[in-house]
mmCIF file of C-alpha atoms and ligand atoms in Angstrom:
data_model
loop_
_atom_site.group_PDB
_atom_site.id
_atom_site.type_symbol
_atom_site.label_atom_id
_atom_site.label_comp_id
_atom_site.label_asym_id
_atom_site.label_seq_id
_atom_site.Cartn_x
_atom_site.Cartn_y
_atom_site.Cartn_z
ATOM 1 C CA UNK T 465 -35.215 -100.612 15.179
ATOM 2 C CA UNK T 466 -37.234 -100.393 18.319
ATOM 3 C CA UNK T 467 -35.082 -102.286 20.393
ATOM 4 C CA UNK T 468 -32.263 -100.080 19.467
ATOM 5 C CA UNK T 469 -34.264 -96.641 20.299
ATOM 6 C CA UNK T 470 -35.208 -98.012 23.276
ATOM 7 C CA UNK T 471 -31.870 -98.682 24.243
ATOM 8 C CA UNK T 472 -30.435 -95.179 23.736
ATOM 9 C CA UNK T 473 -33.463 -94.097 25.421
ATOM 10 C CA UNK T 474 -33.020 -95.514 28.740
ATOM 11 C CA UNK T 475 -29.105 -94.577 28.596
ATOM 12 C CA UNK T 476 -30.112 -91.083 27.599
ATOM 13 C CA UNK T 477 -32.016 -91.419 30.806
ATOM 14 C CA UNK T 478 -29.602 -93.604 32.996
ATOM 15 C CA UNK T 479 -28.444 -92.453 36.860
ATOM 16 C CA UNK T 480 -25.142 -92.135 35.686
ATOM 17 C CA UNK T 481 -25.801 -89.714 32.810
ATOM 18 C CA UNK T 482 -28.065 -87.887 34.591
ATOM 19 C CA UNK T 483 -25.508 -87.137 37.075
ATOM 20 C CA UNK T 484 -23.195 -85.954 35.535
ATOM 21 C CA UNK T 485 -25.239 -83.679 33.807
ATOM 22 C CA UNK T 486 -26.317 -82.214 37.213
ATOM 23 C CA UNK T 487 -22.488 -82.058 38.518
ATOM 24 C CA UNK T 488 -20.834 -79.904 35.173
ATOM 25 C CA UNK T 489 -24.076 -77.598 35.895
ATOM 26 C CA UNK T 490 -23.215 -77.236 39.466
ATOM 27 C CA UNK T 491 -19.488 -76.812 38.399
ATOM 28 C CA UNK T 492 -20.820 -74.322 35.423
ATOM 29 C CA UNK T 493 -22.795 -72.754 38.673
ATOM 30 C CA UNK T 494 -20.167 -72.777 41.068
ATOM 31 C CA UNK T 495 -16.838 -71.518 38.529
ATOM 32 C CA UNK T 496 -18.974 -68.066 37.987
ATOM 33 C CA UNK T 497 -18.247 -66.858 41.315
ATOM 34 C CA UNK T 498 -14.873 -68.948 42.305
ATOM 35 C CA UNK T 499 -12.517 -65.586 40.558
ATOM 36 C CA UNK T 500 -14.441 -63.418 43.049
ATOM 37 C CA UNK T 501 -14.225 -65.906 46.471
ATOM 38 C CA UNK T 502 -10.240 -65.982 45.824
ATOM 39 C CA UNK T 503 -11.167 -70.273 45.613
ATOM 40 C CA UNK T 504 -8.296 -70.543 43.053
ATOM 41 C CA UNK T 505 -4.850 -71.394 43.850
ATOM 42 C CA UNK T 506 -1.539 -72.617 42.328
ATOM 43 C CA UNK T 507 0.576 -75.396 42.588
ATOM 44 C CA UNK T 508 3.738 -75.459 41.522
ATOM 45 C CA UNK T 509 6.300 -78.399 40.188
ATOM 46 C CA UNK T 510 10.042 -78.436 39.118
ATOM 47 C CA UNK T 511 11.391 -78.719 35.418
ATOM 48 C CA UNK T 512 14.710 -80.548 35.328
ATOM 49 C CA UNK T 513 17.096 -80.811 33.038
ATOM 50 C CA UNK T 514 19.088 -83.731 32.452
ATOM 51 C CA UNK T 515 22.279 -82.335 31.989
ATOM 52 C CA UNK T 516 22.729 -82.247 36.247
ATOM 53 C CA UNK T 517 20.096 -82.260 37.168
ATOM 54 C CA UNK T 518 19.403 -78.543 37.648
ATOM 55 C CA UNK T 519 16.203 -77.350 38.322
ATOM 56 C CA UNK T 520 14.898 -75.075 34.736
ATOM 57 C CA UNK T 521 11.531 -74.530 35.271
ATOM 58 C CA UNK T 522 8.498 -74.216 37.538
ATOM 59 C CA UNK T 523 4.951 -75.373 35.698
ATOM 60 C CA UNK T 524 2.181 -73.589 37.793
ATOM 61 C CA UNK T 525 -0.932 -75.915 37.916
ATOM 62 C CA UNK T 526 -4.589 -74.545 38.760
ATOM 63 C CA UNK T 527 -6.153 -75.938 42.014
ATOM 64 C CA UNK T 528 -9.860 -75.583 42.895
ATOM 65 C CA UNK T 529 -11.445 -75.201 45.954
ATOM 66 C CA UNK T 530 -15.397 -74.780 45.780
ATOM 67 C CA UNK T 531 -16.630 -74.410 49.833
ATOM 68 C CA UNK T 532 -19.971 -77.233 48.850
ATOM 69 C CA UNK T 533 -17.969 -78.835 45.807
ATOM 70 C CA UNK T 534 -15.079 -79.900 47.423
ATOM 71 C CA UNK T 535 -11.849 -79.957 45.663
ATOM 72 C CA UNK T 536 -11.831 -79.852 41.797
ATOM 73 C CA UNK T 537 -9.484 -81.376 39.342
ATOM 74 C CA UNK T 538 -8.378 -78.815 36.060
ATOM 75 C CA UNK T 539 -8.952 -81.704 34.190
ATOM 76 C CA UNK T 540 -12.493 -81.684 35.106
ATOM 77 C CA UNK T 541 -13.158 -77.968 35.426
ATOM 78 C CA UNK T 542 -11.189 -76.240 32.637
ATOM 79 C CA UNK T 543 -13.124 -78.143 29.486
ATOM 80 C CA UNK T 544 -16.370 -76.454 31.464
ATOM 81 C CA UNK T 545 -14.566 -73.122 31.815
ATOM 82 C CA UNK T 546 -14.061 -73.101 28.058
ATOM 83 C CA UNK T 547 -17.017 -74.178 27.256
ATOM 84 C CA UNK T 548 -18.887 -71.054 29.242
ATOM 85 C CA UNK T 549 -15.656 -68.894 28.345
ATOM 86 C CA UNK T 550 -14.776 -68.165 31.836
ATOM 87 C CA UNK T 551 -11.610 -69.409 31.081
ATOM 88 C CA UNK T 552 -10.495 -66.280 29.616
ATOM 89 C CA UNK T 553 -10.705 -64.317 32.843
ATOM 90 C CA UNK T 554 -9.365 -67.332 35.170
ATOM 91 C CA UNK T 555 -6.954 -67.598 33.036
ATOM 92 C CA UNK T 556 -5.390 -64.059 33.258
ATOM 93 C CA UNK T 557 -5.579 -64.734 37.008
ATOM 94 C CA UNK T 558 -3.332 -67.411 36.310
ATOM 95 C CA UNK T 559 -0.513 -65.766 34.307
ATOM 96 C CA UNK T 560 -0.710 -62.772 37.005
ATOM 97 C CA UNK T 561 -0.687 -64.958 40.201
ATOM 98 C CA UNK T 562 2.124 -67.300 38.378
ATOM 99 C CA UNK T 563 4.238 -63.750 37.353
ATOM 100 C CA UNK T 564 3.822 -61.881 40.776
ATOM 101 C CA UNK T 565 5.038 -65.400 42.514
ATOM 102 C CA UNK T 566 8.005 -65.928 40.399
ATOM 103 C CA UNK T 567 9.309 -62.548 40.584
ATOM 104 C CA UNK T 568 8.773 -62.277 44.649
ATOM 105 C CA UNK T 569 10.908 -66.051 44.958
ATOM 106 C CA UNK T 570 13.858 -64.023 42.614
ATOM 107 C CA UNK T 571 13.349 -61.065 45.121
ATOM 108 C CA UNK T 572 13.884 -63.524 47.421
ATOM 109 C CA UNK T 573 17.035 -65.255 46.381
ATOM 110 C CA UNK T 574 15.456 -68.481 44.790
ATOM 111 C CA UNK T 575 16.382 -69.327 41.065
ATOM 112 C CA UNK T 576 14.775 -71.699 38.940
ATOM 113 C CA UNK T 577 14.860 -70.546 35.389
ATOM 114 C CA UNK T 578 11.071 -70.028 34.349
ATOM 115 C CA UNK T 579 7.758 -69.913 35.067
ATOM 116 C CA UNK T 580 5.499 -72.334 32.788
ATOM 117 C CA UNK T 581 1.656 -71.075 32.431
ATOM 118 C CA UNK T 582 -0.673 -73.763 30.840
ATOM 119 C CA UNK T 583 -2.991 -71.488 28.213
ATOM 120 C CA UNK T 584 -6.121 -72.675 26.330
ATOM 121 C CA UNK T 585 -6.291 -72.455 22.477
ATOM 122 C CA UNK T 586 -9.360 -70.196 23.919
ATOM 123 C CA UNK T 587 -7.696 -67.760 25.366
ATOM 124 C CA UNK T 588 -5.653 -67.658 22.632
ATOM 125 C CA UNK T 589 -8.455 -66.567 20.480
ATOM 126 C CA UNK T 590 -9.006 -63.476 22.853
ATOM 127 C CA UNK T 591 -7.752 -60.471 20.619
ATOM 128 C CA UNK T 592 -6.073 -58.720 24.060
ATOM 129 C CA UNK T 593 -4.448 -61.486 24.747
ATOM 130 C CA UNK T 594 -0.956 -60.506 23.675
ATOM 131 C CA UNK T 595 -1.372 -57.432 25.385
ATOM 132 C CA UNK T 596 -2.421 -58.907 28.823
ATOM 133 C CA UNK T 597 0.272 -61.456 29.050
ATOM 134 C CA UNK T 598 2.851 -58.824 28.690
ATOM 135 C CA UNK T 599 0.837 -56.120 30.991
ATOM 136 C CA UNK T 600 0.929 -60.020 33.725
ATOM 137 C CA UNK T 601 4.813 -59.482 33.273
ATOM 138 C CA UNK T 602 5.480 -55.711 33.380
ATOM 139 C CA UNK T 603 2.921 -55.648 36.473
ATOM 140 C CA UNK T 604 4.407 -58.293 38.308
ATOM 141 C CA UNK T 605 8.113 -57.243 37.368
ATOM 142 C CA UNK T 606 8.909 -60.532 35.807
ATOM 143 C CA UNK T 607 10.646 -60.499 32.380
ATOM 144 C CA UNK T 608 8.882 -61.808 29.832
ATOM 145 C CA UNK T 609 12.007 -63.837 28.548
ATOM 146 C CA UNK T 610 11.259 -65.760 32.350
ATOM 147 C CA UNK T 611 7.894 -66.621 30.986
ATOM 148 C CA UNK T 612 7.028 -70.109 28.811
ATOM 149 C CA UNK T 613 3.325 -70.320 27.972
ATOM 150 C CA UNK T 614 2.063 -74.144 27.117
ATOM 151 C CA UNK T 615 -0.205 -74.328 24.674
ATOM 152 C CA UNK T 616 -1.807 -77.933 23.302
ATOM 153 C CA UNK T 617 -1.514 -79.088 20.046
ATOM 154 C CA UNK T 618 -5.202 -78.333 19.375
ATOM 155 C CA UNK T 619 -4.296 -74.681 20.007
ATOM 156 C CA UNK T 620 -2.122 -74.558 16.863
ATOM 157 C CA UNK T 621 -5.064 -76.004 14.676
ATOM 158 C CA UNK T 622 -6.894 -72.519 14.841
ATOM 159 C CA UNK T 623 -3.719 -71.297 12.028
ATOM 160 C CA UNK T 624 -5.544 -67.446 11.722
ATOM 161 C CA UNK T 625 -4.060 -64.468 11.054
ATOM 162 C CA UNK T 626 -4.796 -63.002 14.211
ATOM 163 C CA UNK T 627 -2.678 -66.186 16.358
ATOM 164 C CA UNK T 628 0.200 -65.555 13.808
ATOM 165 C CA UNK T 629 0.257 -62.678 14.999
ATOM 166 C CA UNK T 630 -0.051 -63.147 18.741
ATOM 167 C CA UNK T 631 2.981 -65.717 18.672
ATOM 168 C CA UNK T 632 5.054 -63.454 16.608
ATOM 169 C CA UNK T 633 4.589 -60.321 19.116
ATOM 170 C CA UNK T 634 5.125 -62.626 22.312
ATOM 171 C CA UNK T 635 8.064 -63.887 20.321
ATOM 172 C CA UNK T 636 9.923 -60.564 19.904
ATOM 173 C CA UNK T 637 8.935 -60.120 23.378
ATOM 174 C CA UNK T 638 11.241 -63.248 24.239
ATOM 175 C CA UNK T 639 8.145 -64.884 26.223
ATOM 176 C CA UNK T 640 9.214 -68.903 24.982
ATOM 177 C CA UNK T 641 6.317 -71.457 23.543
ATOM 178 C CA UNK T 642 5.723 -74.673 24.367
ATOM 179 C CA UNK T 643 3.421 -77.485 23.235
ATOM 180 C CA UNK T 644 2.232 -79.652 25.838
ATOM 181 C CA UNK T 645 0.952 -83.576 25.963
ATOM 182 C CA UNK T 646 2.969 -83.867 22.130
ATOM 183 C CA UNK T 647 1.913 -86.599 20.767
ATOM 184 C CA UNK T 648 -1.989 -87.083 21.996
ATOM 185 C CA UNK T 649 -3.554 -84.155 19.706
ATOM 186 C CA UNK T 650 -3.395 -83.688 15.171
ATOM 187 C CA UNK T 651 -0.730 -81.518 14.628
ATOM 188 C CA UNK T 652 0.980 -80.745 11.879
ATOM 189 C CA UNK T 653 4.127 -81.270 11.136
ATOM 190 C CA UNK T 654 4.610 -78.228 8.718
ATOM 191 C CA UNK T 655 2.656 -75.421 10.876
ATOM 192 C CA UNK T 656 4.736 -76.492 13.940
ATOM 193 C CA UNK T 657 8.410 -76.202 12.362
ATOM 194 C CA UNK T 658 7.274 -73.084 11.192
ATOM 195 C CA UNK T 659 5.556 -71.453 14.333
ATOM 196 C CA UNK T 660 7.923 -70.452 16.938
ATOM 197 C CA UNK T 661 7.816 -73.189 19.460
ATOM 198 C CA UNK T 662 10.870 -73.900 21.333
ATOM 199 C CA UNK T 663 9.916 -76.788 23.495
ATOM 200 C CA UNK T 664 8.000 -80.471 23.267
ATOM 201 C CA UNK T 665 6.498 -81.823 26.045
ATOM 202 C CA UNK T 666 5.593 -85.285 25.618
ATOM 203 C CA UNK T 667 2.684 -86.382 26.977
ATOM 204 C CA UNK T 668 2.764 -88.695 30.154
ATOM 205 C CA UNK T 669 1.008 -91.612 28.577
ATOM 206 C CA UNK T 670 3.969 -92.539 26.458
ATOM 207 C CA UNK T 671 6.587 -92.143 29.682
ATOM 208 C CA UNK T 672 4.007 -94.317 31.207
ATOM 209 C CA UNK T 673 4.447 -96.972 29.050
ATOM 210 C CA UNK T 674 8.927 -96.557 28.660
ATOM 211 C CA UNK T 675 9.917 -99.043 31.552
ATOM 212 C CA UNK T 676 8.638 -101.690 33.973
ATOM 213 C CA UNK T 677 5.703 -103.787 33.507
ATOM 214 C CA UNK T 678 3.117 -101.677 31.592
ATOM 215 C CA UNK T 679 6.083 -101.473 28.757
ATOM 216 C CA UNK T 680 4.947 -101.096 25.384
ATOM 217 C CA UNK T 681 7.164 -101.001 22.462
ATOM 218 C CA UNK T 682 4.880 -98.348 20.809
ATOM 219 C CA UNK T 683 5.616 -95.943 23.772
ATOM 220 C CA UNK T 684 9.354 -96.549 23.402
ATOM 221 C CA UNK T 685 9.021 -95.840 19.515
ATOM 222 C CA UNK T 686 6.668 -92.590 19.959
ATOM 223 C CA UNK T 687 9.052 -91.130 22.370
ATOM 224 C CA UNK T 688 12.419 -91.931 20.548
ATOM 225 C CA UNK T 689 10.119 -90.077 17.485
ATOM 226 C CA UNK T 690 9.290 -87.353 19.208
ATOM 227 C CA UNK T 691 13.062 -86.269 20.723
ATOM 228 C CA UNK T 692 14.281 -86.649 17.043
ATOM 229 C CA UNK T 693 11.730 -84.324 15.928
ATOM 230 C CA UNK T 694 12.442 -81.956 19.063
ATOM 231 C CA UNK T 695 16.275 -82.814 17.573
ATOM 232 C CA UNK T 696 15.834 -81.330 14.285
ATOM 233 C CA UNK T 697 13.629 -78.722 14.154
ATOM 234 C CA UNK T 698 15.777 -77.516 17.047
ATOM 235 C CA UNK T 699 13.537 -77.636 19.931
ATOM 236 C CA UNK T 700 13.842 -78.648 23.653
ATOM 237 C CA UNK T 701 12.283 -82.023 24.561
ATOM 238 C CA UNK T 702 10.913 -81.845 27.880
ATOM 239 C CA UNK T 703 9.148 -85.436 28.979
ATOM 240 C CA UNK T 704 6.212 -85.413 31.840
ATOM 241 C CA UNK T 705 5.254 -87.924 34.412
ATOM 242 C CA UNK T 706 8.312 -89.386 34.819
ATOM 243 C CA UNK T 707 8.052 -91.257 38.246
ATOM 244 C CA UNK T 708 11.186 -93.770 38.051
ATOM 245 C CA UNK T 709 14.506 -93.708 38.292
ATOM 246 C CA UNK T 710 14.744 -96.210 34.931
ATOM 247 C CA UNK T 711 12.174 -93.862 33.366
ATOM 248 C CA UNK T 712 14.820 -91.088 33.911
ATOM 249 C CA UNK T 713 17.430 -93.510 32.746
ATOM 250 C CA UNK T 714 15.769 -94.651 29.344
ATOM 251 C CA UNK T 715 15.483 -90.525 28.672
ATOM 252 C CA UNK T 716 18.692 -89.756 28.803
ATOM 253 C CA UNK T 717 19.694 -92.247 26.839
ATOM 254 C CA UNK T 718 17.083 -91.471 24.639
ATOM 255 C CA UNK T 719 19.015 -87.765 24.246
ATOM 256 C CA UNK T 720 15.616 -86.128 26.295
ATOM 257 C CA UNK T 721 16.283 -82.534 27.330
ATOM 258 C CA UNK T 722 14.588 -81.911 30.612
ATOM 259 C CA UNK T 723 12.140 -84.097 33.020
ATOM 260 C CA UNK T 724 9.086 -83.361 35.041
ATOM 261 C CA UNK T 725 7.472 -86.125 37.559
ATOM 262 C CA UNK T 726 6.766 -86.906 40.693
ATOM 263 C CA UNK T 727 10.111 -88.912 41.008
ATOM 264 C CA UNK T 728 11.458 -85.472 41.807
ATOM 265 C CA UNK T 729 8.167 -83.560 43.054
ATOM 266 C CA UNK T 730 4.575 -83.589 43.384
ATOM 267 C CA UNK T 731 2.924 -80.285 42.620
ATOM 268 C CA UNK T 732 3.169 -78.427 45.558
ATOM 269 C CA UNK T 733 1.595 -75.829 47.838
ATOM 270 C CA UNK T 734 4.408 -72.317 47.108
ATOM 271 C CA UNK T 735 5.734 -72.990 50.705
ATOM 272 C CA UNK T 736 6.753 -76.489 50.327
ATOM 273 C CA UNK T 737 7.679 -75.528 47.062
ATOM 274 C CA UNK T 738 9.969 -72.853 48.592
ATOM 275 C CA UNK T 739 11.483 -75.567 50.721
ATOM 276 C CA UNK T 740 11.647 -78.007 47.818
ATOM 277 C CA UNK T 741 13.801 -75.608 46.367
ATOM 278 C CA UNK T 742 16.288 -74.722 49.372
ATOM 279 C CA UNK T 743 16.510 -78.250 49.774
ATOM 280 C CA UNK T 744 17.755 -79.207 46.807
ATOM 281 C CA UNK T 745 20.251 -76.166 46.810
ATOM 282 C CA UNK T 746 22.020 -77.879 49.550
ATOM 283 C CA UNK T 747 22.463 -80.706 48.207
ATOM 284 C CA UNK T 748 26.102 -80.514 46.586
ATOM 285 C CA UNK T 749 25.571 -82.440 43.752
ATOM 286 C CA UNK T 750 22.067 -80.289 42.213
ATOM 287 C CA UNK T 751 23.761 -76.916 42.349
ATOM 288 C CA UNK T 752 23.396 -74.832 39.917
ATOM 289 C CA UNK T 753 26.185 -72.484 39.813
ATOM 290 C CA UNK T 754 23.416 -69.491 39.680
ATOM 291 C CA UNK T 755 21.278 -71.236 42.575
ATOM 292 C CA UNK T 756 21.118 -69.254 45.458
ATOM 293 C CA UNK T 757 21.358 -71.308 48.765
ATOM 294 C CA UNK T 758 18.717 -69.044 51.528
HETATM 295 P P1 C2E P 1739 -0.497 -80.610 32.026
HETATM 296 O O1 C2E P 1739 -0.266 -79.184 31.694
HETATM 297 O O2 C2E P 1739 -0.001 -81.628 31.066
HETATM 298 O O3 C2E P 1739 0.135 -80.790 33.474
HETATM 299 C C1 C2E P 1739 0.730 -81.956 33.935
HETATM 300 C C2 C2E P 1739 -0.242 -82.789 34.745
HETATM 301 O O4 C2E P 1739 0.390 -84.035 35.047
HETATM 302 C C3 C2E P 1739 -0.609 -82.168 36.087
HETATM 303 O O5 C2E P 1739 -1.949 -82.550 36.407
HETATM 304 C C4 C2E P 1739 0.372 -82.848 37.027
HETATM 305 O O6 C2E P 1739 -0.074 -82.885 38.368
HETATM 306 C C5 C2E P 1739 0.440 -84.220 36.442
HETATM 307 N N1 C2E P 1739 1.694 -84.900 36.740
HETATM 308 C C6 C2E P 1739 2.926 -84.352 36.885
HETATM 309 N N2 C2E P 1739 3.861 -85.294 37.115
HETATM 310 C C7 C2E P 1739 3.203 -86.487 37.120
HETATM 311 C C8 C2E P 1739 3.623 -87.847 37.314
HETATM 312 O O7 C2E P 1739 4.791 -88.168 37.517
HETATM 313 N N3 C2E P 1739 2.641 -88.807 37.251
HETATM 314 C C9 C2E P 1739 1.329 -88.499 37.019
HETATM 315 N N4 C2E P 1739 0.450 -89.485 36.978
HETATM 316 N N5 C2E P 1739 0.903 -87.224 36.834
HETATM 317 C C10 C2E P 1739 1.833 -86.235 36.880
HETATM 318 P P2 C2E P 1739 -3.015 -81.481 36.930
HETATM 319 O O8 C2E P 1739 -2.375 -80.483 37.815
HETATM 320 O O9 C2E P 1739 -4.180 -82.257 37.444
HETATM 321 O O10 C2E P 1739 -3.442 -80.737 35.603
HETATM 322 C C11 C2E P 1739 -4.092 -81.416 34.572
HETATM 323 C C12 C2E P 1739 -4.188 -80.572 33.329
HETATM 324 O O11 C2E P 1739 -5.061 -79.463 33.529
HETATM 325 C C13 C2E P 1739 -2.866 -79.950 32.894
HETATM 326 O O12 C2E P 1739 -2.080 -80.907 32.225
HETATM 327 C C14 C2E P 1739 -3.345 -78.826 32.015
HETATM 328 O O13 C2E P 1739 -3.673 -79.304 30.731
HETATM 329 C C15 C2E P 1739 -4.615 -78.412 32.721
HETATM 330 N N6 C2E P 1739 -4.315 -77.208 33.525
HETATM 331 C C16 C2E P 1739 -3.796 -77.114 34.772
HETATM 332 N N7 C2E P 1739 -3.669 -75.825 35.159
HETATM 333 C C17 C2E P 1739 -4.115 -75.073 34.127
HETATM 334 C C18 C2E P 1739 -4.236 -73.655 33.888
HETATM 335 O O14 C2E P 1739 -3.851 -72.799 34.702
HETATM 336 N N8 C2E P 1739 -4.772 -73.261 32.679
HETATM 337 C C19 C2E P 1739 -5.168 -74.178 31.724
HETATM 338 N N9 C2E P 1739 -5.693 -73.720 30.575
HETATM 339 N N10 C2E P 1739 -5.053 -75.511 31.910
HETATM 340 C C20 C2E P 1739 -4.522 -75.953 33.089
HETATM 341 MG MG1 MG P 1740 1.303 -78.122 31.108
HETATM 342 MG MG1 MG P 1741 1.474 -81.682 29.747
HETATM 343 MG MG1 MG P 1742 -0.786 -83.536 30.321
#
């Protein structure tokens, strides 16, 4: 009744709601001109796999720096830059900056298997986008076999023509596909043993709930699930936010392929990633037999 519209009306109208409605506008604002004041950057963090440890992977993560704004988290920014599209050319910035990196550490004697770009099911929609991720590699003079693009499971909802065909071109192309935070989205089982996805990541909320205190027997269950799935339709499992040694433990017990978390890094800046990696090359036991030591 009244009560009840009046209710909604003063939340519709509370400080807090209000606010936030001013700061995504000032975000919307702000993200049209951050591609042309270079206020984007990368971060990058290691993909290991369990079987010694070996670094497999980098996963470059956007960073925002607005000069009034401050620092902005993806998780804040990127639902906004879909939303208003802009996503599409930030994006491309992305897979170039993430390409031109990787290939310029191999230049200079580094090695760590790929280069992980997340991608939004909107970009996805984009009918160049096939073309531009493979113009991102042959520009930056990466292969595209070096290149795994993370979609979410949202992404593989859209089931058109057109996306059939996008994954089967980047397929033959040998650019690999991953779905990322596995286990938090809808999808379904039959269009993801049939589109070409090599790798599950499972999202950190289950590994957050595998060991110590916060230990839940549902996130134990979910991820056991999700490696035998990864198992049989003959994927990699790759699990994220693992920050403890036991976490680590429990996964490769669990038969879990490869591990990303701050227990081994922290997304970081490319120099400290640089030393991140020449670090861990001299330590005997974490080298790869292909790992250059600099
Ligand atoms: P994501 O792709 O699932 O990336 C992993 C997120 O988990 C990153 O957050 C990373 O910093 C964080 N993380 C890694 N290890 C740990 C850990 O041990 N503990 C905890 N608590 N967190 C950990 P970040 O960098 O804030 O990115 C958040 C999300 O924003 C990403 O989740 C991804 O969905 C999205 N994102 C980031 N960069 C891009 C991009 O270039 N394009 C698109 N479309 N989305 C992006
Ligand atoms: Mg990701
Ligand atoms: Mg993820
Ligand atoms: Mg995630």
């Amino acid at each position: 009744g009244a009560r009840q519209h009046g209710r909604n009306h003063i939340e519709f109208y509370s400080p807090d709601a209000w606010l936030r409605a001013r700061r995504r506008l000032e975000i919307e604002h702000a993200l049209r001109g951050a591609l042309e004041h270079e206020e984007f950057s990368l971060a990058y963090q290691p993909l290991i796999a369990l079987d010694g440890h070996g670094v497999c992977g980098i996963e470059a993560l956007l960073r925002w720096h607005h000069p009034e704004l401050g620092p902005c988290a993806p998780d804040e920014f990127i639902e906004i830059a879909e939303a208003t599209g802009d996503i599409v050319a930030i994006g491309e910035w992305v897979l170039r900056e993430a390409c031109r990196q990787a290939a310029a550490w191999y230049a200079a004697g580094l090695r760590f298997g790929r280069m992980s770009v997340n991608v939004s099911a909107v970009q996805l929609r984009d009918p160049g986008f096939t073309q531009r991720v493979l113009a991102a590699c042959s520009d930056a003079g990466w292969p595209a076999a070096g290149l795994e693009l993370e979609i979410t499971e949202s992404a593989l909802l859209l089931d058109t023509d057109a996306l059939w065909e996008c994954f089967g071109a980047l397929q033959s192309a040998g650019v690999a596909l991953a779905v990322d935070d596995f286990g938090t989205g809808f999808s379904s089982l039959s269009y993801l043993s049939r589109f070409p996805v090599g790798r599950l990541k499972i999202d950190r909320s289950f590994i957050a709930g595998l060991a110590g205190s916060d230990s839940t027997g549902r996130a134990v269950a979910v991820t056991r699930a999700i490696i035998h799935l990864g198992k049989a339709l003959r994927m990699q499992v790759l699990a994220e936010g693992v920050e403890s040694g036991e976490d680590e433990r429990l996964l490769r017990d669990y038969g879990c392929d490869e591990v990303q978390g701050y227990l081994y890094s922290r997304p970081l800046p490319p120099r400290e990633m640089v030393r991140w990696l020449q670090t861990r090359a001299l330590i005997p036991d974490t080298v790869e037999p292909r790992f250059a030591v600099i």
